[in-house]
Amino acid sequence: MRVAIFASGSGTNLQAIIDAQIKTIEIVLVFSNKSDAYAIERAKNHNLAVEVIDHKYFESREDFDSEIIRLLEPYNLDLIILAGYMRILSPVLVRAYKGKIINIHPALLPSFPGINSTRQALEYGVKYTGVTVHFVDEGVDTGPIILQSIVEIEDRDTEESVLEKIHKVEHQIYPEAIALVSSDQIELKGRRVVKKS
Ligand code: GAR
């Protein structure tokens, strides 16, 4: 599968995906909305194509996403992987790549969607949080779940220490989930993502 990876930040998940050398994907593009994202350096270090469009120059989410769609067209993508991409996708982009966008979220969805999930989880007092990889639909963090993994919150934990545990888990399960999606091993039954029998 020809894939693009979208990242806005440090790109440790991007790095984990690159390092996993998943045989069923070819990373044909790394896209960012931030020209100073460290993810871009990582992509360049691996000679991956990079494109940046800054959302600040667009009046609406739809205008920005329409420009992204124009940019992506020549890449003939089979899959878009959001890896710390901190923009909400408008329906324009979700519909253009229906069923072909996946995201990683640092919580056990449907708990704690949106931003600052780890802080939300700590403040709520949950004893377990985790990581969710899911298909992207038109809601915020509401799409069908591909894989989840649990992270325990212990009494001595801080936001930083939980985030560290979450990152470790993310770097394991995102490549795993991408391998599943890109090798045609799963299918959707209603909201449920199940292994093909
Ligand atoms: C990851 O923890 C990812 O789950 C989160 O951003 C971080 C990016 O880290 N994504 C979201 O919160 C999306 N709503 P990275 O840049 O080091 O991969």
Short mmCIF file of C-alpha atoms and ligand atoms in Angstrom, two decimals:
data_model
loop_
_atom_site.label_atom_id
_atom_site.label_comp_id
_atom_site.label_asym_id
_atom_site.label_seq_id
_atom_site.Cartn_x
_atom_site.Cartn_y
_atom_site.Cartn_z
CA MET A 1 0.00 0.00 0.00
CA ARG A 2 1.12 3.52 -0.78
CA VAL A 3 0.86 5.47 2.46
CA ALA A 4 1.25 9.04 3.68
CA ILE A 5 2.05 9.74 7.30
CA PHE A 6 0.69 12.96 8.80
CA ALA A 7 2.52 14.38 11.83
CA SER A 8 2.56 17.71 13.65
CA GLY A 9 5.07 17.10 16.43
CA SER A 10 8.15 15.22 17.47
CA GLY A 11 7.31 12.22 15.33
CA THR A 12 8.30 9.35 17.60
CA ASN A 13 5.44 7.32 16.13
CA LEU A 14 6.60 8.16 12.62
CA GLN A 15 10.05 6.90 13.66
CA ALA A 16 8.60 3.68 15.07
CA ILE A 17 6.70 3.07 11.82
CA ILE A 18 9.83 3.69 9.74
CA ASP A 19 11.92 1.44 11.99
CA ALA A 20 9.36 -1.37 11.85
CA GLN A 21 9.99 -1.76 8.10
CA ILE A 22 6.49 -3.01 7.46
CA LYS A 23 6.64 -5.01 4.24
CA THR A 24 3.10 -4.23 3.09
CA ILE A 25 3.52 -0.44 3.02
CA GLU A 26 5.58 2.08 1.12
CA ILE A 27 5.83 5.48 2.80
CA VAL A 28 5.52 7.79 -0.20
CA LEU A 29 4.95 11.00 1.76
CA VAL A 30 5.29 12.61 5.16
CA PHE A 31 2.93 15.55 5.53
CA SER A 32 2.91 18.20 8.24
CA ASN A 33 0.96 21.35 9.02
CA LYS A 34 3.98 22.66 10.93
CA SER A 35 7.24 23.55 9.24
CA ASP A 36 9.18 23.22 12.51
CA ALA A 37 7.87 19.76 13.43
CA TYR A 38 10.75 17.46 14.34
CA ALA A 39 8.91 14.74 12.43
CA ILE A 40 10.08 16.49 9.25
CA GLU A 41 13.74 16.07 10.24
CA ARG A 42 13.13 12.41 10.88
CA ALA A 43 11.52 12.00 7.46
CA LYS A 44 14.39 13.79 5.73
CA ASN A 45 16.92 11.61 7.55
CA HIS A 46 15.28 8.66 5.84
CA ASN A 47 15.04 10.39 2.45
CA LEU A 48 11.25 10.40 2.53
CA ALA A 49 9.28 12.94 0.53
CA VAL A 50 8.02 15.77 2.73
CA GLU A 51 5.27 18.31 2.15
CA VAL A 52 4.17 21.07 4.51
CA ILE A 53 1.07 23.22 4.35
CA ASP A 54 0.53 25.59 7.23
CA HIS A 55 -3.11 25.64 8.31
CA LYS A 56 -2.72 29.22 9.57
CA TYR A 57 -3.04 30.57 6.04
CA PHE A 58 -6.51 29.12 5.51
CA GLU A 59 -9.78 30.61 6.62
CA SER A 60 -11.56 27.35 7.28
CA ARG A 61 -10.79 23.71 7.98
CA GLU A 62 -12.52 22.84 4.70
CA ASP A 63 -10.29 25.19 2.66
CA PHE A 64 -7.19 23.76 4.30
CA ASP A 65 -8.28 20.16 3.77
CA SER A 66 -9.22 20.85 0.13
CA GLU A 67 -5.67 22.06 -0.45
CA ILE A 68 -4.37 18.86 1.18
CA ILE A 69 -6.56 16.79 -1.13
CA ARG A 70 -5.07 18.60 -4.16
CA LEU A 71 -1.58 18.00 -2.82
CA LEU A 72 -2.18 14.30 -2.17
CA GLU A 73 -3.75 13.45 -5.50
CA PRO A 74 -0.57 12.64 -7.47
CA TYR A 75 0.64 10.34 -4.69
CA ASN A 76 -2.16 7.82 -5.35
CA LEU A 77 -2.50 6.90 -1.70
CA ASP A 78 -4.09 3.74 -0.36
CA LEU A 79 -3.81 4.79 3.28
CA ILE A 80 -3.29 7.91 5.40
CA ILE A 81 -1.70 7.32 8.80
CA LEU A 82 -2.19 10.08 11.37
CA ALA A 83 0.72 9.99 13.80
CA GLY A 84 0.41 12.89 16.20
CA TYR A 85 -1.36 15.02 13.58
CA MET A 86 -3.00 17.67 15.72
CA ARG A 87 -5.68 18.96 13.36
CA ILE A 88 -9.28 17.80 13.33
CA LEU A 89 -10.08 16.52 9.84
CA SER A 90 -13.07 18.09 8.12
CA PRO A 91 -15.62 15.84 6.39
CA VAL A 92 -14.13 17.00 3.07
CA LEU A 93 -10.92 15.06 3.71
CA VAL A 94 -12.56 12.15 5.53
CA ARG A 95 -14.96 11.59 2.61
CA ALA A 96 -12.20 11.87 0.00
CA TYR A 97 -10.33 9.02 1.75
CA LYS A 98 -13.26 7.14 3.23
CA GLY A 99 -12.11 4.09 5.22
CA LYS A 100 -8.51 4.84 4.33
CA ILE A 101 -7.44 7.00 7.27
CA ILE A 102 -6.24 5.64 10.60
CA ASN A 103 -5.27 7.43 13.81
CA ILE A 104 -3.54 6.67 17.08
CA HIS A 105 -5.04 8.16 20.22
CA PRO A 106 -3.38 8.19 23.65
CA ALA A 107 -6.34 6.84 25.66
CA LEU A 108 -8.73 3.92 25.75
CA LEU A 109 -11.49 5.29 23.54
CA PRO A 110 -14.31 6.10 23.92
CA SER A 111 -12.86 7.53 27.16
CA PHE A 112 -10.97 10.79 26.91
CA PRO A 113 -11.21 11.78 23.25
CA GLY A 114 -9.79 15.09 22.01
CA ILE A 115 -6.71 16.74 23.42
CA ASN A 116 -4.79 16.33 26.71
CA SER A 117 -6.17 12.83 27.14
CA THR A 118 -3.53 11.77 29.63
CA ARG A 119 -4.19 14.78 31.84
CA GLN A 120 -7.92 14.08 31.60
CA ALA A 121 -7.35 10.44 32.58
CA LEU A 122 -5.17 11.38 35.58
CA GLU A 123 -7.60 14.04 36.77
CA TYR A 124 -10.51 11.62 36.44
CA GLY A 125 -8.57 9.12 38.53
CA VAL A 126 -8.78 6.08 36.29
CA LYS A 127 -6.44 3.22 37.21
CA TYR A 128 -5.94 2.14 33.61
CA THR A 129 -5.62 4.16 30.47
CA GLY A 130 -4.02 3.13 27.21
CA VAL A 131 -3.73 3.53 23.49
CA THR A 132 -6.26 3.14 20.69
CA VAL A 133 -5.67 2.77 16.96
CA HIS A 134 -8.85 3.42 15.00
CA PHE A 135 -10.26 4.23 11.59
CA VAL A 136 -11.12 7.89 11.21
CA ASP A 137 -14.74 8.82 10.62
CA GLU A 138 -16.39 12.22 10.65
CA GLY A 139 -16.43 12.51 14.45
CA VAL A 140 -13.54 13.30 16.79
CA ASP A 141 -11.88 9.99 17.79
CA THR A 142 -15.10 8.05 17.17
CA GLY A 143 -14.20 5.64 14.35
CA PRO A 144 -14.07 1.81 14.50
CA ILE A 145 -11.33 0.49 16.77
CA ILE A 146 -8.55 -1.59 15.23
CA LEU A 147 -6.32 -2.27 18.26
CA GLN A 148 -6.15 -1.17 21.88
CA SER A 149 -3.59 -1.69 24.60
CA ILE A 150 -3.71 -0.96 28.32
CA VAL A 151 -1.39 1.21 30.42
CA GLU A 152 -1.65 1.10 34.21
CA ILE A 153 -1.73 4.35 36.18
CA GLU A 154 0.09 3.85 39.47
CA ASP A 155 -0.03 6.13 42.51
CA ARG A 156 3.42 7.55 41.87
CA ASP A 157 2.67 8.39 38.24
CA THR A 158 2.73 11.92 36.86
CA GLU A 159 1.45 13.11 33.48
CA GLU A 160 5.01 12.79 32.15
CA SER A 161 5.52 9.25 33.41
CA VAL A 162 2.16 8.08 32.04
CA LEU A 163 2.95 9.70 28.69
CA GLU A 164 6.24 7.85 28.62
CA LYS A 165 4.46 4.52 29.18
CA ILE A 166 1.88 5.43 26.55
CA HIS A 167 4.54 6.24 23.99
CA LYS A 168 6.23 2.88 24.55
CA VAL A 169 2.96 1.08 23.90
CA GLU A 170 2.16 3.26 20.89
CA HIS A 171 5.44 2.41 19.23
CA GLN A 172 4.56 -1.27 19.51
CA ILE A 173 0.92 -1.29 18.52
CA TYR A 174 0.88 1.27 15.71
CA PRO A 175 3.18 -0.76 13.43
CA GLU A 176 1.16 -3.86 14.38
CA ALA A 177 -2.13 -2.17 13.45
CA ILE A 178 -0.70 -0.79 10.21
CA ALA A 179 0.49 -4.26 9.25
CA LEU A 180 -3.02 -5.61 9.88
CA VAL A 181 -4.72 -2.87 7.83
CA SER A 182 -2.26 -2.99 4.95
CA SER A 183 -2.24 -6.76 4.58
CA ASP A 184 -5.98 -7.16 4.15
CA GLN A 185 -6.38 -9.26 7.31
CA ILE A 186 -9.30 -7.37 8.83
CA GLU A 187 -12.81 -6.37 7.91
CA LEU A 188 -15.57 -4.19 9.30
CA LYS A 189 -18.70 -5.79 10.75
CA GLY A 190 -20.82 -2.84 11.78
CA ARG A 191 -18.56 -0.89 14.09
CA ARG A 192 -16.43 -3.92 14.87
CA VAL A 193 -13.09 -4.49 13.22
CA VAL A 194 -12.56 -8.26 13.07
CA LYS A 195 -9.97 -10.61 11.64
CA LYS A 196 -11.05 -12.10 8.33
CA SER A 197 -11.84 -15.77 8.74
C1 GAR B 1 1.06 10.57 20.42
O1 GAR B 1 1.02 10.25 21.78
C2 GAR B 1 -0.31 10.43 19.80
O2 GAR B 1 -1.07 9.41 20.37
C3 GAR B 1 -0.91 11.77 20.08
O3 GAR B 1 0.13 12.69 19.87
C4 GAR B 1 1.37 12.06 20.22
C5 GAR B 1 2.36 12.31 19.11
O4 GAR B 1 3.64 11.89 19.48
N1 GAR B 1 -2.01 12.03 19.21
C6 GAR B 1 -3.09 12.69 19.58
O5 GAR B 1 -3.23 13.18 20.69
C7 GAR B 1 -4.14 12.84 18.50
N2 GAR B 1 -5.33 13.41 19.04
P1 GAR B 1 4.78 11.77 18.37
O6 GAR B 1 4.80 13.07 17.59
O7 GAR B 1 6.03 11.61 19.18
O8 GAR B 1 4.46 10.57 17.52
#
